[in-house]
Amino acid sequence: MSESVSICVIGSGYVGLVAAACFAEIGHRVICVDNDEARVKLLQEGGVPIFEEHLPELLAHHRDRGVVFSTDLGGAVESSEAIFIAVGTPQGESGAADLSYVEAVVSEIARSVTGYKVIVEKSTVPVYTNDWIRRVLHRHGVDPQSFHVVSNPEFLREGTAVCDFLHPDRIVVGAGDDRSVEVMRRIYEPLTGGSYYSQPGALRGQCSITRPAPLVVTSAQSAEIIKHASNAFLALKISFINAVANLAEAVDADIEDIAAGMGSDSRIGPKFLRAGLGYGGSCFPKDVAAFHWVAQQRGIDFQLLSEIRKINDTQREIFFNKVLSALWTLRGKRLAALGLAFKGDTDDIRESPALDIIKKLLDAGAVVTAYDPAAVERAKAVMPPAANLIYADDLYVASSGADAVLILTDWSEFGNIDLVKLNQVVRFPIVVDGRNLYKPQTMAEHGFTYVSMGRPATYHAQQGKPRGEVNAVAR
Ligand code: NAD
Ligand code: UGA
């Protein structure tokens, strides 16, 4: 039986809330703190502020037992052995990470250190942040014997966050002393020893009692760089395949076949080779920029990182131009935008390529009807409904009377559209797919002109109606 550790998680966002629920799930006592009073109230009353698979069930099970929610950071720190910092580290103006939220939290922690504490960086931070946290604590007069700072980067993805947390490819702990590593070992023991996986009701995934999660112990600097380098490398894979997609399109090749062919080389691997609108989200864009800044600060010319970003930015332009060439002009055109979130299975719209593209279409004079299975409310908060921007509750309603349907987010719902019904409701059967969710031949067979990324377009012989008539030719 693993030992329960008292844990404080600061930040109840996509990372903090998932970490808090998962630590409770593996047997620890958790206080999750946020300074957003409304959010904490919602959590205390049984609400779940983010859309994330398995999270509502975990919170329902552990709320007020393994995990409690509070705004009292000092009290939570006093009664915890390990303090996980999971606040935001957004991009600052220079490209560097803005660490002001981390600093504010560390200053508050300093006032409440009583007894030995392990202070854990869970937020994504640049190398040497660990040292800075230590220095800030010293400046506030905290006894150096009473704490250690550990880097424990998080690799979860939104949409699969709970499963990623409980079934990780690896758990990285960067520390410079044995005492804090021992505390971290105790915290993760149910996953690294495997006992969690044989527990009744344990969430199933890639790890098991015989194949538990590996723990990797490194220096703090190495752990900090592992996080930035991992995100930058994943972003590189995406930009690489997008650059190849653009070449493929120029020579009438098919990027899906190319990605499958490349990905079956075990040294390359099939993941993160999906061409499309480029990466968005709250992490890849800011982490590639922050990693570049870190390298520049050390006098290292890591130009590859700016190329990754440039290719990524270009994808949105390329998509926009595809819409333009499919429709000739955009002023007054009715477009159905399927997707608002930065990727499927999340309500997160931060740095979403979909929102960026919708803004460009609106600027060009189009009228957009948007639908997303989870992100409509968040989108409305930043792009309020207007005469030229309507939000729909259903993809067929959004597509009704559309001059073209645009697929902007890779929700599985958008990969399983009833194409006969779609063809009946649209004005013209034109689909511009930024996520390559369909085979061109299937779309042609259903009477659509289909334009996607890195593949030859298929044209419907007769762009007008009669509705539902299947009369397609592949170019
Ligand atoms: P988020 O914006 O969803 O959540 C941050 C939370 O911290 C907010 O609820 C905010 O109110 C709270 N907060 C800010 N200042 C506070 C303070 N002084 N006291 C208490 N609470 C405070 O952010 P996120 O997406 O969870 O990301 C957090 C960190 O984790 C970032 O560094 C990010 O790069 C990293 N990360 C994110 C993901 C992801 O998928 N979102 C994955 C891995 C790592
Ligand atoms: C990413 C990483 O995958 C996580 O390991 C990491 O912890 C997290 O960032 C972070 O540090 O915040 P996330 O941003 O949730 O997770 O989502 P991903 O699934 O990585 O997708 C990121 C973006 O890349 C999305 O816009 C997605 O549509 C795009 N993408 C992904 C592609 O365009 N092609 C692909 O093949 C994969």
JSON list of N, CA and C in Angstrom, two decimals, residues 126-181:
[
{"chain": "A", "resi": 126, "resn": "PRO", "atom": "N", "xyz": [11.20, 28.26, -18.35]},
{"chain": "A", "resi": 126, "resn": "PRO", "atom": "CA", "xyz": [12.53, 28.18, -18.96]},
{"chain": "A", "resi": 126, "resn": "PRO", "atom": "C", "xyz": [13.58, 27.65, -18.00]},
{"chain": "A", "resi": 127, "resn": "VAL", "atom": "N", "xyz": [14.66, 27.17, -18.59]},
{"chain": "A", "resi": 127, "resn": "VAL", "atom": "CA", "xyz": [15.76, 26.63, -17.77]},
{"chain": "A", "resi": 127, "resn": "VAL", "atom": "C", "xyz": [16.25, 27.69, -16.78]},
{"chain": "A", "resi": 128, "resn": "TYR", "atom": "N", "xyz": [16.57, 27.24, -15.62]},
{"chain": "A", "resi": 128, "resn": "TYR", "atom": "CA", "xyz": [17.04, 28.05, -14.47]},
{"chain": "A", "resi": 128, "resn": "TYR", "atom": "C", "xyz": [15.91, 28.68, -13.66]},
{"chain": "A", "resi": 129, "resn": "THR", "atom": "N", "xyz": [14.66, 28.39, -14.02]},
{"chain": "A", "resi": 129, "resn": "THR", "atom": "CA", "xyz": [13.56, 28.91, -13.19]},
{"chain": "A", "resi": 129, "resn": "THR", "atom": "C", "xyz": [13.65, 28.30, -11.79]},
{"chain": "A", "resi": 130, "resn": "ASN", "atom": "N", "xyz": [14.05, 27.04, -11.75]},
{"chain": "A", "resi": 130, "resn": "ASN", "atom": "CA", "xyz": [14.23, 26.36, -10.47]},
{"chain": "A", "resi": 130, "resn": "ASN", "atom": "C", "xyz": [15.14, 27.17, -9.54]},
{"chain": "A", "resi": 131, "resn": "ASP", "atom": "N", "xyz": [16.27, 27.65, -10.11]},
{"chain": "A", "resi": 131, "resn": "ASP", "atom": "CA", "xyz": [17.21, 28.47, -9.33]},
{"chain": "A", "resi": 131, "resn": "ASP", "atom": "C", "xyz": [16.55, 29.77, -8.87]},
{"chain": "A", "resi": 132, "resn": "TRP", "atom": "N", "xyz": [15.77, 30.36, -9.80]},
{"chain": "A", "resi": 132, "resn": "TRP", "atom": "CA", "xyz": [15.12, 31.63, -9.47]},
{"chain": "A", "resi": 132, "resn": "TRP", "atom": "C", "xyz": [14.14, 31.47, -8.32]},
{"chain": "A", "resi": 133, "resn": "ILE", "atom": "N", "xyz": [13.40, 30.37, -8.35]},
{"chain": "A", "resi": 133, "resn": "ILE", "atom": "CA", "xyz": [12.42, 30.14, -7.28]},
{"chain": "A", "resi": 133, "resn": "ILE", "atom": "C", "xyz": [13.16, 30.05, -5.95]},
{"chain": "A", "resi": 134, "resn": "ARG", "atom": "N", "xyz": [14.27, 29.32, -5.97]},
{"chain": "A", "resi": 134, "resn": "ARG", "atom": "CA", "xyz": [15.06, 29.18, -4.74]},
{"chain": "A", "resi": 134, "resn": "ARG", "atom": "C", "xyz": [15.53, 30.54, -4.23]},
{"chain": "A", "resi": 135, "resn": "ARG", "atom": "N", "xyz": [16.02, 31.36, -5.20]},
{"chain": "A", "resi": 135, "resn": "ARG", "atom": "CA", "xyz": [16.53, 32.69, -4.81]},
{"chain": "A", "resi": 135, "resn": "ARG", "atom": "C", "xyz": [15.43, 33.57, -4.22]},
{"chain": "A", "resi": 136, "resn": "VAL", "atom": "N", "xyz": [14.25, 33.51, -4.84]},
{"chain": "A", "resi": 136, "resn": "VAL", "atom": "CA", "xyz": [13.14, 34.34, -4.34]},
{"chain": "A", "resi": 136, "resn": "VAL", "atom": "C", "xyz": [12.78, 33.91, -2.91]},
{"chain": "A", "resi": 137, "resn": "LEU", "atom": "N", "xyz": [12.77, 32.62, -2.68]},
{"chain": "A", "resi": 137, "resn": "LEU", "atom": "CA", "xyz": [12.45, 32.13, -1.33]},
{"chain": "A", "resi": 137, "resn": "LEU", "atom": "C", "xyz": [13.51, 32.60, -0.32]},
{"chain": "A", "resi": 138, "resn": "HIS", "atom": "N", "xyz": [14.78, 32.54, -0.74]},
{"chain": "A", "resi": 138, "resn": "HIS", "atom": "CA", "xyz": [15.86, 33.03, 0.15]},
{"chain": "A", "resi": 138, "resn": "HIS", "atom": "C", "xyz": [15.65, 34.50, 0.47]},
{"chain": "A", "resi": 139, "resn": "ARG", "atom": "N", "xyz": [15.36, 35.28, -0.60]},
{"chain": "A", "resi": 139, "resn": "ARG", "atom": "CA", "xyz": [15.17, 36.73, -0.41]},
{"chain": "A", "resi": 139, "resn": "ARG", "atom": "C", "xyz": [14.07, 37.03, 0.59]},
{"chain": "A", "resi": 140, "resn": "HIS", "atom": "N", "xyz": [13.06, 36.18, 0.58]},
{"chain": "A", "resi": 140, "resn": "HIS", "atom": "CA", "xyz": [11.96, 36.38, 1.53]},
{"chain": "A", "resi": 140, "resn": "HIS", "atom": "C", "xyz": [12.29, 35.82, 2.91]},
{"chain": "A", "resi": 141, "resn": "GLY", "atom": "N", "xyz": [13.53, 35.40, 3.08]},
{"chain": "A", "resi": 141, "resn": "GLY", "atom": "CA", "xyz": [13.99, 34.96, 4.40]},
{"chain": "A", "resi": 141, "resn": "GLY", "atom": "C", "xyz": [13.61, 33.54, 4.78]},
{"chain": "A", "resi": 142, "resn": "VAL", "atom": "N", "xyz": [13.24, 32.72, 3.77]},
{"chain": "A", "resi": 142, "resn": "VAL", "atom": "CA", "xyz": [12.89, 31.33, 4.10]},
{"chain": "A", "resi": 142, "resn": "VAL", "atom": "C", "xyz": [14.18, 30.55, 4.35]},
{"chain": "A", "resi": 143, "resn": "ASP", "atom": "N", "xyz": [14.20, 29.78, 5.43]},
{"chain": "A", "resi": 143, "resn": "ASP", "atom": "CA", "xyz": [15.38, 28.98, 5.81]},
{"chain": "A", "resi": 143, "resn": "ASP", "atom": "C", "xyz": [15.69, 27.96, 4.69]},
{"chain": "A", "resi": 144, "resn": "PRO", "atom": "N", "xyz": [16.91, 28.00, 4.12]},
{"chain": "A", "resi": 144, "resn": "PRO", "atom": "CA", "xyz": [17.25, 27.09, 3.02]},
{"chain": "A", "resi": 144, "resn": "PRO", "atom": "C", "xyz": [17.10, 25.60, 3.38]},
{"chain": "A", "resi": 145, "resn": "GLN", "atom": "N", "xyz": [17.16, 25.29, 4.67]},
{"chain": "A", "resi": 145, "resn": "GLN", "atom": "CA", "xyz": [17.01, 23.88, 5.08]},
{"chain": "A", "resi": 145, "resn": "GLN", "atom": "C", "xyz": [15.55, 23.43, 5.01]},
{"chain": "A", "resi": 146, "resn": "SER", "atom": "N", "xyz": [14.64, 24.40, 4.88]},
{"chain": "A", "resi": 146, "resn": "SER", "atom": "CA", "xyz": [13.23, 24.02, 5.04]},
{"chain": "A", "resi": 146, "resn": "SER", "atom": "C", "xyz": [12.52, 23.76, 3.70]},
{"chain": "A", "resi": 147, "resn": "PHE", "atom": "N", "xyz": [13.26, 23.75, 2.61]},
{"chain": "A", "resi": 147, "resn": "PHE", "atom": "CA", "xyz": [12.60, 23.44, 1.33]},
{"chain": "A", "resi": 147, "resn": "PHE", "atom": "C", "xyz": [13.60, 22.98, 0.27]},
{"chain": "A", "resi": 148, "resn": "HIS", "atom": "N", "xyz": [13.09, 22.30, -0.71]},
{"chain": "A", "resi": 148, "resn": "HIS", "atom": "CA", "xyz": [13.82, 22.05, -1.95]},
{"chain": "A", "resi": 148, "resn": "HIS", "atom": "C", "xyz": [12.88, 22.38, -3.11]},
{"chain": "A", "resi": 149, "resn": "VAL", "atom": "N", "xyz": [13.48, 22.79, -4.23]},
{"chain": "A", "resi": 149, "resn": "VAL", "atom": "CA", "xyz": [12.66, 23.07, -5.42]},
{"chain": "A", "resi": 149, "resn": "VAL", "atom": "C", "xyz": [12.95, 21.97, -6.45]},
{"chain": "A", "resi": 150, "resn": "VAL", "atom": "N", "xyz": [11.88, 21.43, -7.00]},
{"chain": "A", "resi": 150, "resn": "VAL", "atom": "CA", "xyz": [11.99, 20.32, -7.94]},
{"chain": "A", "resi": 150, "resn": "VAL", "atom": "C", "xyz": [11.28, 20.69, -9.24]},
{"chain": "A", "resi": 151, "resn": "SER", "atom": "N", "xyz": [11.83, 20.26, -10.35]},
{"chain": "A", "resi": 151, "resn": "SER", "atom": "CA", "xyz": [11.12, 20.46, -11.62]},
{"chain": "A", "resi": 151, "resn": "SER", "atom": "C", "xyz": [10.43, 19.16, -12.01]},
{"chain": "A", "resi": 152, "resn": "ASN", "atom": "N", "xyz": [9.14, 19.25, -12.25]},
{"chain": "A", "resi": 152, "resn": "ASN", "atom": "CA", "xyz": [8.36, 18.04, -12.63]},
{"chain": "A", "resi": 152, "resn": "ASN", "atom": "C", "xyz": [7.43, 18.43, -13.78]},
{"chain": "A", "resi": 153, "resn": "PRO", "atom": "N", "xyz": [8.02, 18.58, -14.98]},
{"chain": "A", "resi": 153, "resn": "PRO", "atom": "CA", "xyz": [7.20, 19.06, -16.11]},
{"chain": "A", "resi": 153, "resn": "PRO", "atom": "C", "xyz": [6.04, 18.13, -16.41]},
{"chain": "A", "resi": 154, "resn": "GLU", "atom": "N", "xyz": [5.01, 18.71, -17.01]},
{"chain": "A", "resi": 154, "resn": "GLU", "atom": "CA", "xyz": [3.79, 17.96, -17.32]},
{"chain": "A", "resi": 154, "resn": "GLU", "atom": "C", "xyz": [3.69, 17.78, -18.83]},
{"chain": "A", "resi": 155, "resn": "PHE", "atom": "N", "xyz": [3.35, 16.55, -19.25]},
{"chain": "A", "resi": 155, "resn": "PHE", "atom": "CA", "xyz": [3.30, 16.26, -20.69]},
{"chain": "A", "resi": 155, "resn": "PHE", "atom": "C", "xyz": [1.89, 15.93, -21.17]},
{"chain": "A", "resi": 156, "resn": "LEU", "atom": "N", "xyz": [0.87, 16.16, -20.33]},
{"chain": "A", "resi": 156, "resn": "LEU", "atom": "CA", "xyz": [-0.49, 15.79, -20.74]},
{"chain": "A", "resi": 156, "resn": "LEU", "atom": "C", "xyz": [-0.95, 16.64, -21.92]},
{"chain": "A", "resi": 157, "resn": "ARG", "atom": "N", "xyz": [-1.87, 16.05, -22.69]},
{"chain": "A", "resi": 157, "resn": "ARG", "atom": "CA", "xyz": [-2.51, 16.78, -23.79]},
{"chain": "A", "resi": 157, "resn": "ARG", "atom": "C", "xyz": [-3.94, 17.08, -23.39]},
{"chain": "A", "resi": 158, "resn": "GLU", "atom": "N", "xyz": [-4.45, 18.21, -23.79]},
{"chain": "A", "resi": 158, "resn": "GLU", "atom": "CA", "xyz": [-5.86, 18.49, -23.51]},
{"chain": "A", "resi": 158, "resn": "GLU", "atom": "C", "xyz": [-6.71, 17.50, -24.32]},
{"chain": "A", "resi": 159, "resn": "GLY", "atom": "N", "xyz": [-7.81, 17.11, -23.74]},
{"chain": "A", "resi": 159, "resn": "GLY", "atom": "CA", "xyz": [-8.68, 16.13, -24.41]},
{"chain": "A", "resi": 159, "resn": "GLY", "atom": "C", "xyz": [-8.42, 14.72, -23.94]},
{"chain": "A", "resi": 160, "resn": "THR", "atom": "N", "xyz": [-7.14, 14.42, -23.64]},
{"chain": "A", "resi": 160, "resn": "THR", "atom": "CA", "xyz": [-6.80, 13.09, -23.11]},
{"chain": "A", "resi": 160, "resn": "THR", "atom": "C", "xyz": [-6.00, 13.27, -21.82]},
{"chain": "A", "resi": 161, "resn": "ALA", "atom": "N", "xyz": [-6.23, 14.40, -21.14]},
{"chain": "A", "resi": 161, "resn": "ALA", "atom": "CA", "xyz": [-5.36, 14.81, -20.03]},
{"chain": "A", "resi": 161, "resn": "ALA", "atom": "C", "xyz": [-5.34, 13.81, -18.87]},
{"chain": "A", "resi": 162, "resn": "VAL", "atom": "N", "xyz": [-6.53, 13.32, -18.49]},
{"chain": "A", "resi": 162, "resn": "VAL", "atom": "CA", "xyz": [-6.59, 12.42, -17.33]},
{"chain": "A", "resi": 162, "resn": "VAL", "atom": "C", "xyz": [-5.85, 11.12, -17.64]},
{"chain": "A", "resi": 163, "resn": "CYS", "atom": "N", "xyz": [-6.12, 10.58, -18.80]},
{"chain": "A", "resi": 163, "resn": "CYS", "atom": "CA", "xyz": [-5.47, 9.33, -19.20]},
{"chain": "A", "resi": 163, "resn": "CYS", "atom": "C", "xyz": [-3.96, 9.55, -19.35]},
{"chain": "A", "resi": 164, "resn": "ASP", "atom": "N", "xyz": [-3.56, 10.67, -19.93]},
{"chain": "A", "resi": 164, "resn": "ASP", "atom": "CA", "xyz": [-2.13, 10.96, -20.08]},
{"chain": "A", "resi": 164, "resn": "ASP", "atom": "C", "xyz": [-1.46, 11.06, -18.71]},
{"chain": "A", "resi": 165, "resn": "PHE", "atom": "N", "xyz": [-2.16, 11.67, -17.74]},
{"chain": "A", "resi": 165, "resn": "PHE", "atom": "CA", "xyz": [-1.56, 11.85, -16.41]},
{"chain": "A", "resi": 165, "resn": "PHE", "atom": "C", "xyz": [-1.40, 10.51, -15.70]},
{"chain": "A", "resi": 166, "resn": "LEU", "atom": "N", "xyz": [-2.40, 9.67, -15.81]},
{"chain": "A", "resi": 166, "resn": "LEU", "atom": "CA", "xyz": [-2.36, 8.40, -15.07]},
{"chain": "A", "resi": 166, "resn": "LEU", "atom": "C", "xyz": [-1.59, 7.30, -15.81]},
{"chain": "A", "resi": 167, "resn": "HIS", "atom": "N", "xyz": [-1.42, 7.50, -17.12]},
{"chain": "A", "resi": 167, "resn": "HIS", "atom": "CA", "xyz": [-0.69, 6.51, -17.93]},
{"chain": "A", "resi": 167, "resn": "HIS", "atom": "C", "xyz": [0.41, 7.23, -18.72]},
{"chain": "A", "resi": 168, "resn": "PRO", "atom": "N", "xyz": [1.35, 7.85, -18.04]},
{"chain": "A", "resi": 168, "resn": "PRO", "atom": "CA", "xyz": [2.33, 8.67, -18.76]},
{"chain": "A", "resi": 168, "resn": "PRO", "atom": "C", "xyz": [3.41, 7.83, -19.46]},
{"chain": "A", "resi": 169, "resn": "ASP", "atom": "N", "xyz": [3.96, 8.39, -20.53]},
{"chain": "A", "resi": 169, "resn": "ASP", "atom": "CA", "xyz": [5.12, 7.74, -21.17]},
{"chain": "A", "resi": 169, "resn": "ASP", "atom": "C", "xyz": [6.30, 7.77, -20.22]},
{"chain": "A", "resi": 170, "resn": "ARG", "atom": "N", "xyz": [6.40, 8.85, -19.47]},
{"chain": "A", "resi": 170, "resn": "ARG", "atom": "CA", "xyz": [7.47, 8.98, -18.45]},
{"chain": "A", "resi": 170, "resn": "ARG", "atom": "C", "xyz": [7.07, 10.07, -17.48]},
{"chain": "A", "resi": 171, "resn": "ILE", "atom": "N", "xyz": [7.64, 9.99, -16.26]},
{"chain": "A", "resi": 171, "resn": "ILE", "atom": "CA", "xyz": [7.49, 11.06, -15.28]},
{"chain": "A", "resi": 171, "resn": "ILE", "atom": "C", "xyz": [8.89, 11.60, -15.08]},
{"chain": "A", "resi": 172, "resn": "VAL", "atom": "N", "xyz": [9.07, 12.89, -15.33]},
{"chain": "A", "resi": 172, "resn": "VAL", "atom": "CA", "xyz": [10.41, 13.47, -15.20]},
{"chain": "A", "resi": 172, "resn": "VAL", "atom": "C", "xyz": [10.50, 14.26, -13.90]},
{"chain": "A", "resi": 173, "resn": "VAL", "atom": "N", "xyz": [11.52, 13.98, -13.13]},
{"chain": "A", "resi": 173, "resn": "VAL", "atom": "CA", "xyz": [11.77, 14.71, -11.88]},
{"chain": "A", "resi": 173, "resn": "VAL", "atom": "C", "xyz": [13.18, 15.27, -11.96]},
{"chain": "A", "resi": 174, "resn": "GLY", "atom": "N", "xyz": [13.28, 16.60, -11.93]},
{"chain": "A", "resi": 174, "resn": "GLY", "atom": "CA", "xyz": [14.59, 17.25, -11.96]},
{"chain": "A", "resi": 174, "resn": "GLY", "atom": "C", "xyz": [14.88, 17.83, -10.60]},
{"chain": "A", "resi": 175, "resn": "ALA", "atom": "N", "xyz": [15.92, 17.33, -9.96]},
{"chain": "A", "resi": 175, "resn": "ALA", "atom": "CA", "xyz": [16.21, 17.78, -8.60]},
{"chain": "A", "resi": 175, "resn": "ALA", "atom": "C", "xyz": [17.70, 17.70, -8.34]},
{"chain": "A", "resi": 176, "resn": "GLY", "atom": "N", "xyz": [18.13, 18.43, -7.31]},
{"chain": "A", "resi": 176, "resn": "GLY", "atom": "CA", "xyz": [19.56, 18.43, -7.00]},
{"chain": "A", "resi": 176, "resn": "GLY", "atom": "C", "xyz": [19.85, 17.79, -5.65]},
{"chain": "A", "resi": 177, "resn": "ASP", "atom": "N", "xyz": [18.89, 17.08, -5.06]},
{"chain": "A", "resi": 177, "resn": "ASP", "atom": "CA", "xyz": [19.11, 16.51, -3.74]},
{"chain": "A", "resi": 177, "resn": "ASP", "atom": "C", "xyz": [18.27, 15.24, -3.61]},
{"chain": "A", "resi": 178, "resn": "ASP", "atom": "N", "xyz": [18.62, 14.39, -2.64]},
{"chain": "A", "resi": 178, "resn": "ASP", "atom": "CA", "xyz": [17.92, 13.11, -2.50]},
{"chain": "A", "resi": 178, "resn": "ASP", "atom": "C", "xyz": [16.60, 13.24, -1.74]},
{"chain": "A", "resi": 179, "resn": "ARG", "atom": "N", "xyz": [16.55, 14.18, -0.80]},
{"chain": "A", "resi": 179, "resn": "ARG", "atom": "CA", "xyz": [15.37, 14.25, 0.06]},
{"chain": "A", "resi": 179, "resn": "ARG", "atom": "C", "xyz": [14.10, 14.56, -0.76]},
{"chain": "A", "resi": 180, "resn": "SER", "atom": "N", "xyz": [14.21, 15.54, -1.65]},
{"chain": "A", "resi": 180, "resn": "SER", "atom": "CA", "xyz": [13.01, 15.90, -2.44]},
{"chain": "A", "resi": 180, "resn": "SER", "atom": "C", "xyz": [12.68, 14.80, -3.44]},
{"chain": "A", "resi": 181, "resn": "VAL", "atom": "N", "xyz": [13.72, 14.13, -3.97]},
{"chain": "A", "resi": 181, "resn": "VAL", "atom": "CA", "xyz": [13.45, 13.04, -4.92]},
{"chain": "A", "resi": 181, "resn": "VAL", "atom": "C", "xyz": [12.65, 11.94, -4.22]}
]
